mmCIF file of C-alpha atoms in Angstrom:
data_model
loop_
_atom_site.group_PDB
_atom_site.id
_atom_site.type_symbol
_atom_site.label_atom_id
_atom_site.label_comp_id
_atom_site.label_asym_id
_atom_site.label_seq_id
_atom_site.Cartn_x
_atom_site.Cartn_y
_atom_site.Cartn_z
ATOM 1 C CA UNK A 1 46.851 -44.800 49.625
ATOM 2 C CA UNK A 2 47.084 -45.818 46.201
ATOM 3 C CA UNK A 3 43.456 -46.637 45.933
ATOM 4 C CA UNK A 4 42.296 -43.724 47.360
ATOM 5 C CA UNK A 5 44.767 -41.674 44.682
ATOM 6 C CA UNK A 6 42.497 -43.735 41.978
ATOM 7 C CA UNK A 7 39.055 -42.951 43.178
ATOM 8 C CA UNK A 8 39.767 -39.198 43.728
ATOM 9 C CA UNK A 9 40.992 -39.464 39.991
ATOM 10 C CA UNK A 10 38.059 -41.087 38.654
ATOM 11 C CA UNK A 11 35.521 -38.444 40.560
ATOM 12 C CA UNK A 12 37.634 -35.745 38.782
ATOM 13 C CA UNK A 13 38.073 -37.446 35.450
ATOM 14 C CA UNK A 14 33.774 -37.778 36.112
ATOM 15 C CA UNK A 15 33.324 -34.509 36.744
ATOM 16 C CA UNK A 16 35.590 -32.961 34.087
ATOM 17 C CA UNK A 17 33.276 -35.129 31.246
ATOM 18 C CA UNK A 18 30.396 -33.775 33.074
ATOM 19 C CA UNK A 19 31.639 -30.036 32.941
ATOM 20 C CA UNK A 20 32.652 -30.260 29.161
ATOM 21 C CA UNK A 21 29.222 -31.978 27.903
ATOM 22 C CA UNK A 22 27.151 -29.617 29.599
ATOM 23 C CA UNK A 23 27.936 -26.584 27.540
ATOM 24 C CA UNK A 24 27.536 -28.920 24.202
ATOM 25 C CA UNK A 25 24.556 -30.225 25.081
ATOM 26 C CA UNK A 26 23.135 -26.680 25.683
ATOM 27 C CA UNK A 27 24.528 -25.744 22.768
ATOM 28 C CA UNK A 28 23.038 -27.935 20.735
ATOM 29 C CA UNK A 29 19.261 -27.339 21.899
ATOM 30 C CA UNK A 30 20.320 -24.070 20.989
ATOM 31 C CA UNK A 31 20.864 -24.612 17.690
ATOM 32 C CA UNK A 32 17.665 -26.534 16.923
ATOM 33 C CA UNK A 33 16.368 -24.661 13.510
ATOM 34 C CA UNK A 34 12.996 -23.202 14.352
ATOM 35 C CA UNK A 35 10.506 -24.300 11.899
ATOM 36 C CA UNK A 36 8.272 -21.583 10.200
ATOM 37 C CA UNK A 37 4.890 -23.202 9.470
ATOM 38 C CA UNK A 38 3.282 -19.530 8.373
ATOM 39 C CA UNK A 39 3.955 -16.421 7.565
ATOM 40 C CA UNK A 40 1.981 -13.379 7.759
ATOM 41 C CA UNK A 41 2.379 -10.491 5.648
ATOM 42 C CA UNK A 42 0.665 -7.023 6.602
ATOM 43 C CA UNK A 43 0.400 -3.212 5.472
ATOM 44 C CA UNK A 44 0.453 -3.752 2.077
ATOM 45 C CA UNK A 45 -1.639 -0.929 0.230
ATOM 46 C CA UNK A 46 -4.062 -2.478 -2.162
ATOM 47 C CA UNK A 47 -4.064 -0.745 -5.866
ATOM 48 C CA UNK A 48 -6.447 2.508 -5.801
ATOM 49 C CA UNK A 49 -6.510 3.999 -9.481
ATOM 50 C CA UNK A 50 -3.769 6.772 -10.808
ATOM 51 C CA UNK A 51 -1.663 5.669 -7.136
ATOM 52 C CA UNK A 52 1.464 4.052 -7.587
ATOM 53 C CA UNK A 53 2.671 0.407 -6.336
ATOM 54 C CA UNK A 54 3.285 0.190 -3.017
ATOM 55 C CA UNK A 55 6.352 -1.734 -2.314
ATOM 56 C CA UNK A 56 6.862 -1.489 1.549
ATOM 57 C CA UNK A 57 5.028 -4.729 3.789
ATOM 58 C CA UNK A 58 5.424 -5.976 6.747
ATOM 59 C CA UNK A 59 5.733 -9.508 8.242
ATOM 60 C CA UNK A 60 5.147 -10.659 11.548
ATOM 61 C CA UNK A 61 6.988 -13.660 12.236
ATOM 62 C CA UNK A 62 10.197 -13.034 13.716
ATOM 63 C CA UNK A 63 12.602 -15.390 11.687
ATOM 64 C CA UNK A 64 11.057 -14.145 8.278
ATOM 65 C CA UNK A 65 12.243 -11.095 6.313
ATOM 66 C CA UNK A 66 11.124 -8.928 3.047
ATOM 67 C CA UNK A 67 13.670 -9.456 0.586
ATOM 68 C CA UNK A 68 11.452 -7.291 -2.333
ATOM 69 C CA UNK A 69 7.972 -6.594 -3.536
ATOM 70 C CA UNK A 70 7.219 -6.304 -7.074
ATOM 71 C CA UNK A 71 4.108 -5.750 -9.311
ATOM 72 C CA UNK A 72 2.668 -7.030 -12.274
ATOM 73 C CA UNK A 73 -0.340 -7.925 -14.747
ATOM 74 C CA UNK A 74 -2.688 -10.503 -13.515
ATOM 75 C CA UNK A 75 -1.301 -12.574 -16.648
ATOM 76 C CA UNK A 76 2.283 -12.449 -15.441
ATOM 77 C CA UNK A 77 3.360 -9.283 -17.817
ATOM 78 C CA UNK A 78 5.058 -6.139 -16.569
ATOM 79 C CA UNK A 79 2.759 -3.173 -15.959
ATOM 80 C CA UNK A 80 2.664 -0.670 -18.915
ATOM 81 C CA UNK A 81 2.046 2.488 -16.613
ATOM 82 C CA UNK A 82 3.731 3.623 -13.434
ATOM 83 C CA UNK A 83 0.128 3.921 -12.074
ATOM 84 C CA UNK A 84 -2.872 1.936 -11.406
ATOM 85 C CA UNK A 85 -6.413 1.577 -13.666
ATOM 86 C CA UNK A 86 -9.840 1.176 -11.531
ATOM 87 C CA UNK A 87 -11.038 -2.113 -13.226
ATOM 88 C CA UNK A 88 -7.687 -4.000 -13.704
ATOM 89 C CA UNK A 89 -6.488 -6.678 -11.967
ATOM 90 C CA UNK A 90 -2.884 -6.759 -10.728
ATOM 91 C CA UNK A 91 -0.235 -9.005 -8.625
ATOM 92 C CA UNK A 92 1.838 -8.384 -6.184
ATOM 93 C CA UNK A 93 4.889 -10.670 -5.859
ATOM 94 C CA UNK A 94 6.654 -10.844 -2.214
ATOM 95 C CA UNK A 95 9.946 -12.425 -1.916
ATOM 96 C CA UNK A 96 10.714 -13.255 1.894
ATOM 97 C CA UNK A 97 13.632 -14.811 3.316
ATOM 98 C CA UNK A 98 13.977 -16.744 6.308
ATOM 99 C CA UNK A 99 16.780 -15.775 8.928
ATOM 100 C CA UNK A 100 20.007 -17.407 10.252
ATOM 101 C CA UNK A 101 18.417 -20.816 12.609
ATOM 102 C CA UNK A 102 14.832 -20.756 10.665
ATOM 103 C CA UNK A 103 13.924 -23.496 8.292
ATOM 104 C CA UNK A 104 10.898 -24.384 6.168
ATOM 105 C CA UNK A 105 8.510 -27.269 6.571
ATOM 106 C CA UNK A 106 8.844 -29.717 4.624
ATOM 107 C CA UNK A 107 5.603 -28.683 2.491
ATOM 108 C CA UNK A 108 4.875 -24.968 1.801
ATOM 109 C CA UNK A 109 4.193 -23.071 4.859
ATOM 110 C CA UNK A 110 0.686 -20.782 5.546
ATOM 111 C CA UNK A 111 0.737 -17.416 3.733
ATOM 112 C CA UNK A 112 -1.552 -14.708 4.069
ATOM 113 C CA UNK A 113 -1.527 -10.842 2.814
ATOM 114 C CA UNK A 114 -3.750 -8.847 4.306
ATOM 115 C CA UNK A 115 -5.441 -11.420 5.865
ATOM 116 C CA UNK A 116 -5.923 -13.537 2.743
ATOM 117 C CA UNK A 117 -4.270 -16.734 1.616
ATOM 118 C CA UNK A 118 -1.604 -15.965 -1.084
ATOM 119 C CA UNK A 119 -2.991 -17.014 -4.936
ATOM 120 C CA UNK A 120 0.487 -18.940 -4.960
ATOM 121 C CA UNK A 121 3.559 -20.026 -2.895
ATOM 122 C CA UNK A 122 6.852 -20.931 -4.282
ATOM 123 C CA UNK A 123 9.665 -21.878 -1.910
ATOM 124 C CA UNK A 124 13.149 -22.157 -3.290
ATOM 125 C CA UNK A 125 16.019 -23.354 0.093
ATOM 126 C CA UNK A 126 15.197 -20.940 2.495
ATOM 127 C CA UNK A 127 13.664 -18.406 0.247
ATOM 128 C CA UNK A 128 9.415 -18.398 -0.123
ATOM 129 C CA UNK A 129 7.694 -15.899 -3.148
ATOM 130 C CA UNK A 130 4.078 -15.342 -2.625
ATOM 131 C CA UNK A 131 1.526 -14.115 -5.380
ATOM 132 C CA UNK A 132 -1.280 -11.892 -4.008
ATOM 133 C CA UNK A 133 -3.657 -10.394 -6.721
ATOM 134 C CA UNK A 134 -6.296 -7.678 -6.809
ATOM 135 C CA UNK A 135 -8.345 -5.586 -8.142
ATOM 136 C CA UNK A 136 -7.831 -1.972 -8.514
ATOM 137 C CA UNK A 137 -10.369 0.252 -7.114
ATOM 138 C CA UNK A 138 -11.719 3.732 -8.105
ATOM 139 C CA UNK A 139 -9.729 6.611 -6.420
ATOM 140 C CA UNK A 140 -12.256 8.257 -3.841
ATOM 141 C CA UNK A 141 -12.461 12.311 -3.887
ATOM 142 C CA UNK A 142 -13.663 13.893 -0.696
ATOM 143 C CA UNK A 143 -13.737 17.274 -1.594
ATOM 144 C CA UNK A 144 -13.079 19.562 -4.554
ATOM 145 C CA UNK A 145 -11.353 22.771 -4.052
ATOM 146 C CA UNK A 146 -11.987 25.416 -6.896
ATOM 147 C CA UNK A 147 -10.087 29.057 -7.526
ATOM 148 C CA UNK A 148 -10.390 31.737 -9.932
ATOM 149 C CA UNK A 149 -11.536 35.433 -10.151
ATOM 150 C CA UNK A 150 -15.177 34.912 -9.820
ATOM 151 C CA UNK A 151 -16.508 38.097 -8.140
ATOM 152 C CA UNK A 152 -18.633 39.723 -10.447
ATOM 153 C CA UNK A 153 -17.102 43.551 -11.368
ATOM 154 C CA UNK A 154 -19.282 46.540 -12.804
ATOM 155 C CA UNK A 155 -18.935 47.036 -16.669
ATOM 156 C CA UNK A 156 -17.044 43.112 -17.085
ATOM 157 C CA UNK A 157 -18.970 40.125 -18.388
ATOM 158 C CA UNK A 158 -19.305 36.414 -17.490
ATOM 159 C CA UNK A 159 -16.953 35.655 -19.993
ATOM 160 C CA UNK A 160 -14.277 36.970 -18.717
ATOM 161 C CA UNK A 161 -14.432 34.646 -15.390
ATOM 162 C CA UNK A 162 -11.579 32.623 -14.763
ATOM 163 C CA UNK A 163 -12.268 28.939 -12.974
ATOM 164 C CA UNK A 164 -9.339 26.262 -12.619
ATOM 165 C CA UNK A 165 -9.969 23.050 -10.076
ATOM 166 C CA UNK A 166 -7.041 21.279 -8.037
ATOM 167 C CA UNK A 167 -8.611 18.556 -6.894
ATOM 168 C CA UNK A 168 -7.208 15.544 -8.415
ATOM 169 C CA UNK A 169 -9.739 13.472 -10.961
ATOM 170 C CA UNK A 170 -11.303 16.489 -11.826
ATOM 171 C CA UNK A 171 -12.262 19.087 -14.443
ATOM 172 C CA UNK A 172 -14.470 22.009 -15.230
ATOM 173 C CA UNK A 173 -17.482 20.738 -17.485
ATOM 174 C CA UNK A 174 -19.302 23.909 -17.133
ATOM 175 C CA UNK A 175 -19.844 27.704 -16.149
ATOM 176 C CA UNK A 176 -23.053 29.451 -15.764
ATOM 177 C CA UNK A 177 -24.256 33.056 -14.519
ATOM 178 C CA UNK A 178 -27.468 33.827 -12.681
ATOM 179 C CA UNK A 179 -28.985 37.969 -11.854
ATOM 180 C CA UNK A 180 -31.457 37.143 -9.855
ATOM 181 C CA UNK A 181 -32.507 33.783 -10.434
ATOM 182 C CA UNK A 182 -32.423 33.955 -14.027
ATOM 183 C CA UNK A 183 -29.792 32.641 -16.283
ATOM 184 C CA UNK A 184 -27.689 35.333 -17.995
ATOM 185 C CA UNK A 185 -25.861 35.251 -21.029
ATOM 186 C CA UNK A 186 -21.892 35.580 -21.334
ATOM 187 C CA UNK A 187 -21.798 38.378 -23.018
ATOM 188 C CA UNK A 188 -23.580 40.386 -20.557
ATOM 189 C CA UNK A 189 -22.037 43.150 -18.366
ATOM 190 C CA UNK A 190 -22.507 42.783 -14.431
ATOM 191 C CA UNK A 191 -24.366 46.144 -12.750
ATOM 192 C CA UNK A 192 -23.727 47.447 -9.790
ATOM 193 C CA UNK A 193 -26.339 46.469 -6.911
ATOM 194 C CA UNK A 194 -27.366 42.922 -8.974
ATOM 195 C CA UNK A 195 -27.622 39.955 -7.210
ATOM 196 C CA UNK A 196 -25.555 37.570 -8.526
ATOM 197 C CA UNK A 197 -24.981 33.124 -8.772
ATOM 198 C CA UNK A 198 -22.470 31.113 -10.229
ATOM 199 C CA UNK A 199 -22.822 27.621 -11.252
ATOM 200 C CA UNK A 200 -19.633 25.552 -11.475
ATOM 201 C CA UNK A 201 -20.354 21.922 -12.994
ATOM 202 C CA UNK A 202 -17.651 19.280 -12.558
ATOM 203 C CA UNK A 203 -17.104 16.199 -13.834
ATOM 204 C CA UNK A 204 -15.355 13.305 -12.103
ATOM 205 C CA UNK A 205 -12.537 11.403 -14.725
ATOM 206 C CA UNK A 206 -12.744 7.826 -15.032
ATOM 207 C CA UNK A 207 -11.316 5.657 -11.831
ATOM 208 C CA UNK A 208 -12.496 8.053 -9.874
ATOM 209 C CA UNK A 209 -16.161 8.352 -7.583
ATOM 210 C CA UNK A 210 -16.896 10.826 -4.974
ATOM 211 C CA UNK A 211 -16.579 10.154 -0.978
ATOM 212 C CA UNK A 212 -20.289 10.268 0.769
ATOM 213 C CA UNK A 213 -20.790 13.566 2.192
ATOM 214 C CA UNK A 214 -17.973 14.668 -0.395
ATOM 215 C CA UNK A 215 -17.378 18.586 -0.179
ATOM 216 C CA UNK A 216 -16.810 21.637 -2.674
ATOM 217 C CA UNK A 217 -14.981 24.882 -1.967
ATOM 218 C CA UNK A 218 -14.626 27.929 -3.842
ATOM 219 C CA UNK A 219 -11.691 30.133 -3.336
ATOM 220 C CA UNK A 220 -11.251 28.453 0.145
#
């Protein structure tokens, strides 16, 4: 009786262990830090002239977060103007931080913006800053939308039109008057029954080209 008292105690002492190292060793795979070898870093808007920095991204990997974007000189300075100039080169500095049960490799992991590998990765602990630089590009302009009292009125002269523009990265270079296919000058008084042209030159300001198949408007 006695030794079958012992055996039933030693199956339920066994099974006990078994029951409380089950949990713990599921647990512990649990727990295993998932290792972020790359990290991919999307949606961030390139500099376009006159546009200010964009400081919203996305990353893909799961375990890796945005912690702030910031923008500078190509030479490391802080930018002198809110905006961006076609022609000059800027960098964008992304500071990501990895997430409760993600750890680094051991050597800097992959990092690409936009598809391209960073210029630089720094990793501080569990923190990684990537450098991305480029170029800003001219602003396109794909149409031009002019307004002003233009219709030509018996007895008033050229002179006395009124043009303005509202398309950005532009500006009124020049006005001319035509009765019937002849330039007029702006001194002279519209007639009744005339056929009449206008001739609205505008110039583009630097950073800025126009689209293909770019389009004007007068008055709507």
């Amino acid at each position: 009786m006695v030794k079958t008292f012992r055996r039933v105690a030693c199956v339920l002492m066994a099974l006990a262990t078994l029951l409380v190292m089950l949990p713990m060793t599921a647990f512990a795979a649990e727990d295993t830090p998932t290792v972020i070898n790359k990290i991919t870093i999307t949606e961030l808007e390139t500099p376009v002239h006159n546009k200010t920095p964009d400081k919203e991204v996305s990353v893909t990997e799961a375990g890796v977060e945005v912690a702030g974007v910031y923008w500078q000189t190509a030479s490391g300075f802080s930018m002198t103007s809110p905006v961006f100039e076609a022609g000059k080169t800027y960098a964008s500095i992304i500071y990501l931080s990895l997430k409760d049960n993600f750890v680094l490799p051991q050597t800097a992991p992959a990092v690409k913006v936009n598809g391209i590998p960073a210029a630089d990765i720094s990793v501080y602990e569990n923190y990684v800053i990537a450098k991305a630089e480029f170029t800003a590009t001219e602003a396109v302009i794909n149409s031009i939308d002019i307004t002003g009292n233009i219709a030509p009125v018996n007895g008033l002269k050229p002179i006395n039109t009124i043009v303005d523009i509202t398309s950005e990265g532009c500006e009124i270079y020049n006005v001319v008057w035509y009765k019937d296919g002849t330039q007029i000058n702006l001194d002279t008084s519209f007639e009744t029954g005339a056929n009449y042209r206008i001739a609205i030159t505008v110039n583009l300001k630097n950073g800025y080209k126009p689209a293909s198949g770019m389009t004007a408007k007068i008055n709507g």
